[in-house]
């Protein structure tokens, strides 16, 4: 797998002190996205630090993306059940808002992922913003409308954003079930040709974009986790990059691969448990049909002595012919 040329823009990195402060804030909010003013205050504070003042201005989106990425990582590690779908009461008055949203989003659920009505209440979604082409977690669906073209739209509030940044988004194209962050053991489910959600880091921003996996370089895992590398091509700008597994989120359509792998592993473990070990051939007891022990026949000592006397080498005595006595 060759390395494509770099785009020339270094990736932005938070220092250890900044990471520790954001970790503390995330824990205070129970792994929920903090409000916008908290994220903006952090951006201003980090920009005024001794290391960055006059050199690098930390953007709000960089702070937001760190929290979003960290929440994804914690969700993957904890393997928690998806949270409830939040539906605002600002839907049409007098009509059950949950049923409205189920009907609108029925076009989003792809074959193979469709579940029962009771399950739909616990689905999580992501939406593609028209402002930057990146995908964000949906916090609330505020309203919906049907256009003359027959393509319904929903008004979305993104997680971590406020009222002024709500967007009307087309359901069929830009609303879908939330992508899954990958655990270290799930690299086997990411294959060349897959469409994934990939975290692209640049100088000014770091966002989640659609990408296609072009190649996968499998490596032995170590104490740090998965060491595999994936060559991806981003859909929005056609740039290529080699990324680790932690930057990739799988689409829900690939869940069946993990289910097959887990099923095969369980079947293999069960077969090994039920299979009895073969007996050791060297330690196996002999059957009743074993070969009998043959005892040598005893000879008469007088005959042995006579025979030895008559055939001594170099003897001058003639051999007595049989029957001459």
XYZ file of N, CA, C and O in Angstrom, residues 213-301:
356
model
N -12.742 3.032 1.413
C -11.509 2.310 1.740
C -10.939 1.719 0.450
O -11.601 0.918 -0.226
N -9.722 2.117 0.098
C -9.068 1.617 -1.114
C -8.217 0.388 -0.838
O -8.085 -0.493 -1.693
N -7.601 0.335 0.325
C -6.719 -0.778 0.650
C -6.594 -0.885 2.159
O -6.805 0.098 2.885
N -6.250 -2.071 2.626
C -6.075 -2.322 4.061
C -4.760 -3.056 4.282
O -4.488 -4.056 3.617
N -3.945 -2.531 5.158
C -2.674 -3.164 5.512
C -2.817 -3.735 6.919
O -2.891 -2.999 7.904
N -2.880 -5.053 6.997
C -3.084 -5.721 8.285
C -1.756 -5.849 9.022
O -0.754 -6.256 8.444
N -1.779 -5.512 10.297
C -0.594 -5.618 11.137
C -0.947 -6.334 12.427
O -2.096 -6.348 12.860
N 0.071 -6.922 13.042
C -0.127 -7.614 14.306
C -0.471 -6.602 15.396
O 0.175 -5.570 15.528
N -1.489 -6.898 16.180
C -1.876 -6.019 17.278
C -0.897 -6.164 18.437
O -0.259 -7.201 18.606
N -0.778 -5.086 19.209
C 0.072 -5.135 20.392
C -0.677 -4.519 21.561
O -1.897 -4.345 21.511
N 0.040 -4.174 22.617
C -0.593 -3.659 23.830
C -1.320 -2.350 23.571
O -2.251 -1.985 24.291
N -0.945 -1.639 22.515
C -1.607 -0.380 22.185
C -2.915 -0.594 21.431
O -3.672 0.352 21.231
N -3.174 -1.807 20.984
C -4.397 -2.090 20.255
C -4.126 -2.391 18.798
O -3.095 -2.967 18.438
N -5.053 -1.989 17.938
C -4.938 -2.262 16.498
C -3.854 -1.398 15.880
O -3.805 -0.182 16.094
N -2.984 -2.032 15.094
C -1.913 -1.309 14.396
C -2.129 -1.321 12.885
O -1.223 -0.939 12.129
N -3.294 -1.764 12.432
C -3.578 -1.811 10.998
C -3.684 -0.392 10.429
O -3.958 0.563 11.152
N -3.467 -0.285 9.135
C -3.571 0.996 8.441
C -4.460 0.840 7.218
O -4.466 -0.203 6.572
N -5.215 1.932 6.913
C -6.188 1.890 5.831
C -5.978 3.086 4.902
O -5.870 4.228 5.366
N -5.930 2.807 3.626
C -5.845 3.864 2.622
C -7.268 4.232 2.219
O -8.023 3.381 1.741
N -7.638 5.494 2.430
C -8.999 5.949 2.137
C -8.958 7.108 1.155
O -7.964 7.844 1.068
N -10.053 7.255 0.430
C -10.233 8.409 -0.467
C -11.492 9.137 -0.025
O -12.587 8.567 -0.021
N -11.324 10.417 0.358
C -12.457 11.214 0.824
C -13.355 11.594 -0.362
O -12.868 11.966 -1.430
N -14.658 11.521 -0.130
C -15.608 11.767 -1.215
C -15.721 13.240 -1.564
O -15.977 13.591 -2.721
N -15.534 14.140 -0.585
C -15.801 15.556 -0.835
C -14.686 16.254 -1.607
O -14.941 17.218 -2.325
N -13.431 15.791 -1.471
C -12.336 16.458 -2.186
C -11.429 15.489 -2.944
O -10.431 15.918 -3.532
N -11.763 14.190 -2.933
C -11.018 13.149 -3.639
C -9.560 13.003 -3.173
O -8.751 12.386 -3.848
N -9.239 13.555 -2.010
C -7.893 13.377 -1.474
C -7.767 12.000 -0.841
O -8.768 11.396 -0.421
N -6.525 11.490 -0.784
C -6.263 10.170 -0.225
C -5.362 10.290 0.995
O -4.505 11.182 1.061
N -5.567 9.392 1.948
C -4.804 9.443 3.192
C -4.736 8.049 3.804
O -5.667 7.251 3.662
N -3.635 7.746 4.462
C -3.499 6.511 5.222
C -3.844 6.818 6.675
O -3.233 7.699 7.286
N -4.821 6.102 7.219
C -5.326 6.424 8.553
C -5.349 5.170 9.423
O -5.453 4.048 8.917
N -5.268 5.340 10.750
C -5.445 4.209 11.667
C -6.921 3.902 11.860
O -7.798 4.680 11.466
N -7.192 2.798 12.506
C -8.576 2.373 12.716
C -9.371 3.362 13.550
O -10.574 3.539 13.340
N -8.721 4.048 14.502
C -9.440 4.938 15.406
C -10.095 6.115 14.680
O -10.989 6.767 15.236
N -9.684 6.401 13.449
C -10.286 7.502 12.692
C -11.453 7.044 11.823
O -12.077 7.870 11.158
N -11.742 5.756 11.829
C -12.770 5.205 10.950
C -14.000 4.817 11.756
O -13.898 4.220 12.824
N -15.161 5.168 11.218
C -16.432 4.709 11.773
C -17.125 3.843 10.718
O -17.253 4.254 9.559
N -17.554 2.656 11.145
C -18.220 1.729 10.237
C -19.680 2.147 10.029
O -20.291 2.752 10.886
N -20.207 1.764 8.885
C -21.626 1.934 8.652
C -22.379 0.746 9.261
O -21.852 -0.370 9.312
N -23.607 0.948 9.751
C -24.361 -0.140 10.378
C -24.609 -1.323 9.450
O -24.823 -2.440 9.921
N -24.542 -1.087 8.136
C -24.775 -2.180 7.196
C -23.718 -3.285 7.289
O -23.922 -4.380 6.755
N -22.590 -3.008 7.931
C -21.527 -4.021 8.040
C -21.596 -4.799 9.354
O -20.721 -5.620 9.626
N -22.628 -4.569 10.155
C -22.733 -5.271 11.437
C -22.812 -6.786 11.262
O -22.353 -7.542 12.123
N -23.389 -7.220 10.136
C -23.546 -8.668 9.933
C -22.197 -9.382 9.889
O -22.105 -10.562 10.262
N -21.146 -8.677 9.468
C -19.827 -9.309 9.412
C -19.342 -9.676 10.811
O -18.819 -10.773 11.029
N -19.518 -8.760 11.741
C -19.100 -9.046 13.113
C -19.954 -10.152 13.714
O -19.452 -10.991 14.470
N -21.249 -10.155 13.387
C -22.111 -11.215 13.894
C -21.665 -12.580 13.378
O -21.653 -13.569 14.119
N -21.269 -12.641 12.102
C -20.780 -13.894 11.545
C -19.476 -14.323 12.199
O -19.279 -15.506 12.504
N -18.571 -13.368 12.435
C -17.301 -13.696 13.066
C -17.502 -14.199 14.496
O -16.884 -15.174 14.920
N -18.372 -13.516 15.237
C -18.630 -13.942 16.611
C -19.297 -15.310 16.652
O -18.984 -16.141 17.509
N -20.202 -15.561 15.703
C -20.861 -16.858 15.648
C -19.865 -17.964 15.337
O -19.890 -19.037 15.951
N -18.961 -17.706 14.386
C -17.949 -18.707 14.034
C -17.018 -18.975 15.204
O -16.643 -20.120 15.470
N -16.648 -17.915 15.918
C -15.754 -18.088 17.066
C -16.421 -18.907 18.161
O -15.792 -19.777 18.780
N -17.720 -18.660 18.393
C -18.439 -19.427 19.406
C -18.575 -20.885 19.014
O -18.429 -21.792 19.849
N -18.847 -21.136 17.723
C -18.963 -22.517 17.247
C -17.636 -23.253 17.404
O -17.596 -24.420 17.801
N -16.546 -22.573 17.101
C -15.218 -23.189 17.224
C -14.898 -23.507 18.676
O -14.386 -24.578 18.995
N -15.230 -22.580 19.573
C -14.966 -22.808 20.993
C -15.796 -23.959 21.529
O -15.306 -24.794 22.303
N -17.052 -24.033 21.101
C -17.906 -25.116 21.564
C -17.439 -26.467 21.044
O -17.473 -27.467 21.759
N -16.989 -26.523 19.797
C -16.516 -27.789 19.238
C -15.263 -28.268 19.948
O -15.081 -29.464 20.177
N -14.376 -27.330 20.313
C -13.170 -27.714 21.051
C -13.508 -28.209 22.452
O -12.853 -29.096 22.981
N -14.556 -27.637 23.036
C -14.928 -28.033 24.387
C -15.538 -29.434 24.406
O -15.315 -30.221 25.335
N -16.307 -29.773 23.362
C -16.983 -31.062 23.320
C -16.093 -32.180 22.808
O -16.329 -33.353 23.086
N -15.076 -31.843 22.051
C -14.211 -32.867 21.464
C -13.315 -33.485 22.529
O -12.631 -32.787 23.261
N -13.311 -34.846 22.625
C -12.476 -35.534 23.602
C -11.074 -35.697 23.040
O -10.904 -36.016 21.862
N -10.052 -35.569 23.867
C -8.684 -35.747 23.368
C -8.420 -37.193 23.012
O -8.886 -38.117 23.683
N -7.661 -37.435 21.943
C -7.314 -38.791 21.508
C -6.354 -39.420 22.502
O -5.456 -38.749 23.029
N -6.519 -40.717 22.819
C -5.611 -41.364 23.775
C -4.194 -41.457 23.232
O -3.976 -41.593 22.026
N -3.237 -41.404 24.123
C -1.829 -41.483 23.751
C -1.491 -42.912 23.384
O -1.685 -43.849 24.172
N -0.987 -43.103 22.172
C -0.699 -44.447 21.699
C 0.365 -45.125 22.544
O 0.334 -46.332 22.775
N 1.338 -44.360 23.022
C 2.426 -44.951 23.799
C 1.949 -45.416 25.164
O 2.469 -46.372 25.732
N 0.936 -44.708 25.698
C 0.462 -45.061 27.031
C -0.758 -45.961 27.013
O -1.283 -46.319 28.050
N -1.248 -46.333 25.800
C -2.455 -47.149 25.706
C -2.169 -48.560 26.189
O -1.151 -49.159 25.843
N -3.079 -49.159 26.987
C -2.878 -50.534 27.462
C -3.030 -51.548 26.340
O -3.792 -51.341 25.391
N -2.299 -52.652 26.422
C -2.366 -53.678 25.397
C -3.662 -54.455 25.533
O -4.161 -54.687 26.634
N -4.207 -54.871 24.428
C -5.438 -55.645 24.434
C -5.138 -57.103 24.741
O -3.982 -57.528 24.796
N -6.221 -57.874 24.913
C -6.047 -59.299 25.212
C -5.473 -60.066 24.052
O -5.000 -61.189 24.204
N -5.452 -59.473 22.860
C -4.916 -60.150 21.681
C -3.478 -59.761 21.431
O -3.006 -59.764 20.312
N -2.730 -59.415 22.471
C -1.338 -59.016 22.305
C -0.479 -60.214 21.940
O -0.845 -61.364 22.158
N 0.705 -59.951 21.378
C 1.615 -61.006 20.926
C 2.148 -61.758 22.135
O 2.653 -61.133 23.078
N 2.060 -63.093 22.172
C 2.560 -63.864 23.320
C 4.069 -63.812 23.413
O 4.766 -63.670 22.408
N 4.565 -63.911 24.642
C 6.009 -63.915 24.876
C 6.543 -65.322 24.647
O 6.056 -66.292 25.238
N 7.562 -65.460 23.814
C 8.151 -66.765 23.484
C 9.343 -67.010 24.392
O 10.280 -66.212 24.421
N 9.328 -68.129 25.164
C 10.425 -68.501 26.056
C 11.381 -69.418 25.315
O 10.953 -70.430 24.753
N 12.675 -69.099 25.276
C 13.619 -69.960 24.538
C 13.647 -71.367 25.124
O 13.572 -71.563 26.335
N 13.755 -72.377 24.228
C 13.806 -73.777 24.648
C 15.139 -74.105 25.302
O 16.197 -73.733 24.797
N 15.098 -74.756 26.457
C 16.325 -75.141 27.160
C 16.960 -76.348 26.493
O 16.283 -77.280 26.079
N 18.297 -76.355 26.409
C 19.021 -77.471 25.795
C 19.727 -78.285 26.868
O 20.096 -77.762 27.914
N 19.956 -79.591 26.561
C 20.653 -80.500 27.468
C 22.117 -80.116 27.515
O 22.790 -80.085 26.474
N 22.657 -79.800 28.715
C 24.084 -79.407 28.796
C 25.018 -80.447 28.236
O 26.066 -80.122 27.684
